[in-house]
Short mmCIF file of C-alpha atoms in Angstrom, two decimals:
data_model
loop_
_atom_site.label_atom_id
_atom_site.label_comp_id
_atom_site.label_asym_id
_atom_site.label_seq_id
_atom_site.Cartn_x
_atom_site.Cartn_y
_atom_site.Cartn_z
CA MET A 5 0.00 0.00 0.00
CA THR A 6 1.38 3.39 -0.97
CA THR A 7 1.76 5.91 1.86
CA VAL A 8 1.10 9.53 1.00
CA ALA A 9 3.27 11.87 3.07
CA GLU A 10 2.15 15.48 2.85
CA THR A 11 4.92 18.09 3.15
CA PRO A 12 4.99 21.85 2.48
CA THR A 13 6.96 21.13 -0.71
CA GLY A 14 4.65 18.47 -2.08
CA THR A 15 3.34 14.95 -1.68
CA LEU A 16 5.93 12.24 -1.06
CA LEU A 17 4.82 8.76 -2.17
CA ILE A 18 6.22 5.76 -0.27
CA SER A 19 5.36 2.40 -1.85
CA PRO A 20 6.51 -0.82 -0.09
CA VAL A 21 7.80 -3.37 -2.59
CA ALA A 22 8.41 -6.61 -0.62
CA GLY A 23 7.04 -8.31 2.47
CA HIS A 24 9.90 -7.58 4.87
CA ILE A 25 12.02 -4.92 3.20
CA GLY A 26 12.13 -2.14 0.64
CA ALA A 27 10.04 0.83 -0.48
CA GLU A 28 10.06 2.92 -3.63
CA ILE A 29 9.99 6.68 -3.18
CA SER A 30 8.35 8.79 -5.87
CA ASN A 31 7.19 12.35 -6.50
CA ILE A 32 10.57 13.72 -5.40
CA ASP A 33 13.39 15.45 -7.29
CA LEU A 34 16.78 15.09 -5.61
CA ARG A 35 18.15 18.06 -7.56
CA ASN A 36 16.14 20.24 -5.19
CA GLU A 37 16.96 20.90 -1.56
CA LEU A 38 14.78 18.78 0.70
CA SER A 39 12.57 20.32 3.36
CA ASP A 40 13.01 19.25 6.97
CA GLU A 41 9.65 17.49 6.72
CA GLN A 42 10.80 15.48 3.71
CA VAL A 43 14.01 14.49 5.50
CA ALA A 44 12.01 13.33 8.52
CA GLN A 45 9.63 11.32 6.33
CA LEU A 46 12.49 9.64 4.48
CA GLN A 47 14.35 8.90 7.72
CA ALA A 48 11.26 7.25 9.20
CA ALA A 49 10.72 5.25 6.00
CA LEU A 50 14.36 4.13 6.03
CA TYR A 51 14.07 2.74 9.55
CA GLU A 52 10.80 1.00 8.71
CA TYR A 53 11.63 -0.43 5.29
CA LYS A 54 15.48 -0.65 5.60
CA VAL A 55 16.17 0.28 1.95
CA LEU A 56 14.60 3.03 -0.17
CA PHE A 57 14.62 3.14 -3.97
CA PHE A 58 14.49 6.25 -6.15
CA ARG A 59 14.08 6.35 -9.95
CA ASN A 60 14.84 8.91 -12.68
CA GLN A 61 17.05 11.15 -10.59
CA GLU A 62 19.22 13.36 -12.81
CA ILE A 63 21.92 14.16 -10.29
CA GLY A 64 25.71 14.18 -10.23
CA HIS A 65 28.32 13.78 -7.51
CA ALA A 66 27.65 17.16 -5.87
CA GLU A 67 23.90 16.59 -5.53
CA HIS A 68 24.48 13.00 -4.39
CA ILE A 69 26.75 14.21 -1.57
CA ALA A 70 24.39 17.06 -0.64
CA PHE A 71 21.44 14.66 -0.39
CA SER A 72 23.51 12.26 1.73
CA ARG A 73 24.51 15.03 4.14
CA ARG A 74 20.88 15.69 5.07
CA PHE A 75 20.98 12.35 6.93
CA GLY A 76 24.41 12.41 8.60
CA ALA A 77 28.13 13.01 8.28
CA VAL A 78 29.48 11.75 4.94
CA THR A 79 32.71 9.78 5.20
CA PRO A 80 35.56 9.59 2.70
CA SER A 81 34.80 7.07 -0.04
CA HIS A 82 36.38 4.00 1.60
CA PRO A 83 39.24 3.17 4.00
CA TYR A 84 41.27 1.69 1.12
CA ASP A 85 40.07 3.72 -1.86
CA ASP A 86 42.50 5.82 -3.86
CA ASP A 87 40.36 6.16 -7.00
CA ALA A 88 37.84 8.71 -5.70
CA PRO A 89 37.43 11.81 -7.88
CA THR A 90 39.85 14.46 -6.56
CA GLU A 91 37.12 17.07 -6.18
CA PHE A 92 34.68 14.58 -4.60
CA PRO A 93 36.64 12.41 -2.13
CA GLU A 94 33.37 11.11 -0.67
CA ILE A 95 32.48 9.23 -3.87
CA LEU A 96 33.34 5.54 -4.25
CA ALA A 97 33.23 4.28 -7.84
CA VAL A 98 31.73 0.81 -8.22
CA ASP A 99 33.08 0.57 -11.74
CA SER A 100 33.68 -2.66 -13.63
CA ARG A 101 36.43 -0.90 -15.58
CA LEU A 102 38.44 -0.26 -12.39
CA TYR A 103 38.19 -3.59 -10.59
CA GLU A 104 40.72 -5.50 -12.69
CA LYS A 105 43.27 -2.75 -12.06
CA ARG A 106 42.42 -2.68 -8.34
CA PHE A 107 42.16 -6.39 -7.53
CA GLY A 108 44.01 -8.14 -10.33
CA VAL A 109 40.84 -9.98 -11.44
CA ARG A 110 37.86 -8.99 -13.64
CA LYS A 111 34.86 -8.16 -11.43
CA PHE A 112 31.69 -6.08 -11.38
CA SER A 113 31.66 -5.42 -7.62
CA TYR A 114 33.93 -5.62 -4.58
CA THR A 115 32.39 -8.90 -3.42
CA ASN A 116 29.71 -11.27 -4.67
CA GLN A 117 28.89 -12.46 -1.15
CA TRP A 118 26.21 -11.10 1.15
CA HIS A 119 27.82 -8.29 3.15
CA THR A 120 27.20 -5.22 5.26
CA ASP A 121 29.37 -2.35 4.04
CA VAL A 122 32.81 -2.29 5.71
CA SER A 123 31.58 -4.14 8.79
CA ALA A 124 35.23 -4.78 9.71
CA LEU A 125 35.40 -1.15 10.93
CA ILE A 126 34.87 -0.48 14.65
CA ASN A 127 32.09 1.89 13.48
CA PRO A 128 30.65 0.51 10.24
CA PRO A 129 28.72 3.03 8.12
CA ALA A 130 25.25 3.89 9.40
CA ALA A 131 23.88 4.03 5.85
CA SER A 132 24.96 3.84 2.23
CA LEU A 133 23.61 5.59 -0.86
CA LEU A 134 24.34 4.03 -4.26
CA ARG A 135 23.54 5.73 -7.58
CA ALA A 136 23.60 4.17 -11.06
CA GLU A 137 25.38 5.97 -13.90
CA ILE A 138 25.76 3.09 -16.38
CA ALA A 139 23.55 0.01 -16.02
CA PRO A 140 23.57 -3.04 -18.31
CA GLU A 141 20.43 -3.75 -20.31
CA ARG A 142 20.07 -7.11 -18.56
CA GLY A 143 21.40 -8.46 -15.30
CA GLY A 144 23.37 -6.60 -12.65
CA ASP A 145 20.59 -6.47 -10.01
CA THR A 146 21.40 -5.93 -6.32
CA GLN A 147 19.57 -7.67 -3.46
CA TRP A 148 19.10 -6.60 0.16
CA THR A 149 18.04 -8.59 3.22
CA ASN A 150 16.43 -7.47 6.50
CA LEU A 151 18.71 -8.57 9.36
CA ALA A 152 16.19 -7.52 12.02
CA ALA A 153 13.54 -9.81 10.52
CA ALA A 154 16.09 -12.63 10.26
CA TYR A 155 16.77 -12.36 13.99
CA ALA A 156 13.12 -11.89 14.99
CA ASN A 157 12.11 -15.16 13.33
CA LEU A 158 14.74 -17.33 15.03
CA PRO A 159 13.66 -19.75 17.77
CA GLU A 160 13.82 -18.22 21.25
CA SER A 161 16.40 -20.77 22.38
CA LEU A 162 18.75 -19.82 19.54
CA LYS A 163 18.23 -16.10 20.20
CA SER A 164 19.26 -16.60 23.84
CA PHE A 165 22.42 -18.43 22.76
CA LEU A 166 23.39 -15.77 20.20
CA ASP A 167 22.68 -12.73 22.36
CA GLY A 168 25.96 -13.03 24.30
CA LEU A 169 28.28 -13.98 21.43
CA TYR A 170 30.82 -11.90 19.54
CA ALA A 171 32.17 -12.48 16.04
CA GLU A 172 35.31 -11.37 14.27
CA HIS A 173 34.83 -9.20 11.19
CA ARG A 174 37.94 -8.91 9.01
CA PHE A 175 38.29 -6.86 5.84
CA GLY A 176 38.65 -9.41 3.05
CA GLY A 177 36.87 -12.13 5.01
CA LYS A 178 38.22 -15.68 5.24
CA ARG A 179 39.13 -15.81 1.54
CA PRO A 180 39.94 -12.38 0.03
CA ILE A 181 38.78 -11.96 -3.56
CA TRP A 182 41.81 -9.98 -4.69
CA ASP A 183 45.04 -11.40 -6.10
CA ALA A 184 47.61 -11.95 -3.35
CA ASP A 185 50.23 -9.99 -5.29
CA SER A 186 47.98 -7.04 -6.13
CA ASP A 187 48.60 -3.55 -4.80
CA TYR A 188 45.23 -3.80 -3.02
CA ALA A 189 46.35 -6.87 -1.08
CA LYS A 190 49.50 -5.07 0.03
CA LYS A 191 47.47 -2.03 1.09
CA VAL A 192 45.11 -4.13 3.23
CA ALA A 193 47.99 -6.12 4.76
CA LYS A 194 49.72 -2.90 5.75
CA ALA A 195 46.67 -1.52 7.61
CA PRO A 196 44.25 -4.39 8.36
CA LEU A 197 40.73 -3.77 9.64
CA VAL A 198 39.62 -6.30 12.26
CA THR A 199 36.83 -5.89 14.84
CA GLU A 200 34.90 -8.14 17.21
CA HIS A 201 31.23 -7.17 16.94
CA PRO A 202 28.25 -8.56 18.87
CA VAL A 203 26.53 -11.28 16.86
CA VAL A 204 23.29 -9.54 17.80
CA ARG A 205 23.49 -5.73 17.85
CA VAL A 206 20.80 -3.38 19.13
CA HIS A 207 19.82 -0.76 16.56
CA PRO A 208 20.57 2.66 18.13
CA VAL A 209 17.40 4.28 16.72
CA THR A 210 14.71 1.60 16.49
CA GLY A 211 15.88 -0.62 19.35
CA GLU A 212 15.47 -3.68 17.11
CA ARG A 213 17.79 -6.61 17.64
CA VAL A 214 19.75 -7.27 14.47
CA LEU A 215 21.60 -10.43 13.40
CA PHE A 216 24.88 -8.69 12.66
CA VAL A 217 26.92 -11.26 10.72
CA ASN A 218 27.66 -11.57 7.01
CA PRO A 219 29.68 -13.91 4.76
CA GLY A 220 31.67 -11.05 3.23
CA PHE A 221 33.43 -10.02 6.44
CA THR A 222 32.55 -12.31 9.38
CA THR A 223 35.29 -14.91 9.82
CA ARG A 224 34.65 -16.67 13.15
CA ILE A 225 32.64 -16.73 16.36
CA VAL A 226 34.85 -15.72 19.29
CA GLY A 227 35.27 -18.45 21.91
CA LEU A 228 34.11 -21.38 19.77
CA SER A 229 36.29 -24.00 18.13
CA PRO A 230 36.85 -23.60 14.36
CA ARG A 231 34.45 -26.48 13.66
CA GLN A 232 31.77 -25.07 15.96
CA SER A 233 32.24 -21.56 14.61
CA ASP A 234 32.00 -22.64 10.98
CA ALA A 235 28.85 -24.66 11.64
CA LEU A 236 27.12 -21.82 13.47
CA LEU A 237 28.10 -19.23 10.88
CA GLU A 238 26.85 -21.48 8.09
CA LEU A 239 23.48 -21.69 9.85
CA LEU A 240 23.31 -17.91 10.39
CA PHE A 241 24.38 -17.08 6.84
CA ALA A 242 21.58 -19.32 5.57
CA GLU A 243 19.10 -17.47 7.81
CA ILE A 244 20.06 -13.96 6.67
CA SER A 245 19.94 -14.96 2.99
CA ALA A 246 16.50 -16.59 3.18
CA PRO A 247 14.54 -15.26 0.17
CA SER A 248 11.58 -14.23 2.33
CA TYR A 249 13.65 -11.45 3.96
CA THR A 250 15.00 -10.04 0.70
CA VAL A 251 14.22 -7.57 -2.07
CA ARG A 252 15.79 -7.32 -5.53
CA PHE A 253 16.39 -4.07 -7.43
CA ARG A 254 16.90 -3.58 -11.16
CA TRP A 255 19.25 -0.67 -11.87
CA GLU A 256 18.69 1.98 -14.53
CA LYS A 257 20.59 5.19 -15.13
CA GLY A 258 19.38 7.67 -12.50
CA SER A 259 18.35 5.00 -9.97
CA LEU A 260 19.45 5.44 -6.37
CA ALA A 261 19.24 3.07 -3.40
CA PHE A 262 19.53 4.32 0.20
CA TRP A 263 19.88 1.62 2.87
CA ASP A 264 20.24 1.29 6.62
CA ASN A 265 23.64 -0.42 6.86
CA ARG A 266 23.01 -1.27 10.53
CA ALA A 267 20.04 -3.50 9.74
CA THR A 268 20.73 -4.94 6.29
CA ALA A 269 23.16 -6.93 4.22
CA HIS A 270 23.25 -6.81 0.44
CA LEU A 271 24.38 -8.97 -2.46
CA ALA A 272 26.06 -7.64 -5.59
CA PRO A 273 25.41 -9.34 -8.94
CA SER A 274 27.25 -12.42 -10.15
CA ASP A 275 25.49 -12.80 -13.50
CA LEU A 276 27.61 -10.45 -15.61
CA ASP A 277 31.09 -11.99 -15.73
CA HIS A 278 30.41 -13.72 -19.06
CA LEU A 279 28.94 -10.61 -20.69
CA ASP A 280 30.79 -7.79 -22.44
CA VAL A 281 29.06 -4.98 -20.53
CA THR A 282 29.97 -2.01 -18.37
CA ARG A 283 28.40 -1.28 -14.99
CA VAL A 284 29.14 1.98 -13.14
CA LEU A 285 27.59 3.07 -9.87
CA TYR A 286 28.69 5.66 -7.30
CA ARG A 287 28.37 5.33 -3.52
CA THR A 288 28.49 7.54 -0.47
CA THR A 289 28.43 6.35 3.13
CA LEU A 290 27.32 7.97 6.38
CA GLU A 291 29.45 7.81 9.50
CA GLY A 292 28.30 5.05 11.82
CA ASP A 293 28.29 4.39 15.56
CA VAL A 294 30.08 1.61 17.43
CA PRO A 295 27.69 -1.37 17.64
CA VAL A 296 26.29 -2.30 21.05
CA GLY A 297 25.20 -5.82 21.94
CA VAL A 298 22.25 -7.08 23.94
CA ASP A 299 24.56 -7.13 26.99
CA GLY A 300 25.19 -3.39 26.60
CA GLN A 301 28.83 -3.92 25.62
CA GLU A 302 30.39 -2.19 22.62
CA SER A 303 32.33 -3.80 19.80
CA ARG A 304 36.07 -4.28 20.32
CA ALA A 305 38.60 -2.94 17.81
CA ILE A 306 41.43 -5.38 17.12
CA SER A 307 43.03 -3.40 14.30
CA GLY A 308 41.95 -0.11 12.75
CA GLU A 309 40.58 3.26 13.84
CA ARG A 310 37.16 4.90 13.69
CA PHE A 311 36.16 6.07 10.21
CA THR A 312 34.69 9.56 10.42
CA GLY A 313 33.10 12.03 8.04
CA THR A 314 31.93 15.63 7.71
CA SER A 315 28.44 17.09 7.80
CA ASN A 316 29.12 20.22 5.72
#
């Protein structure tokens, strides 16, 4: 059912698109400065639906960053990025033309596993905003999953067991996708990002309990044997990727997705490697908080500093 949100600058239309996650936002032009009422409506929709989709937005880097800043401090593009446009250091290029240079292998995205953006940081981004500049005519969709719903539907006995556990998140995960001799591998080895996060984090705004693990970065459960850890993570990864918690988005030029990185994981496409196509998207991220577990304890940094941004 479409929600009609009346604001002094017009009627904002919010249309849910899947059972547990996702809403399409229409009757809005991101070239224009948003009113405070529009910002509040979008923030509320983000927390309810976890990811918001916008179509036909004719904006560039400057407008993308300005829109992002209405919702928080915008960080530099990425802890390891050195390809950001000089005049827009907040912009991360998700560009199929750059990945072979960066990683030593031909790819269309950083990882083809479910992941929460840079969860190896002590303060992973609060939200991410991804805009399509060049989209293939077929394929290249992105999927998101609702990690709060994944936790809420676990058996009570399993919730109780998970609530006190911590997991290691390491940039690159258990099996990094880049070539071991690439410049990127050397960069990560020189300044690794490793954090122990609660397996179940409490969302700082909604209070929801969130199953905060993902195959892209989570490497082990602290305190369990390798066999026990692998078995539990396999179970949890299957839960978060259950189709019922997901939504799929087809990119077009001018599309933008805005997601709550504290309550979602997403999956980049893996259906393009055999096609001679180009896919270019641009991302900004909002500075995040340090996750807090059900026990009230914060995440523990093993290697790496907080990643901060600017609000103006």
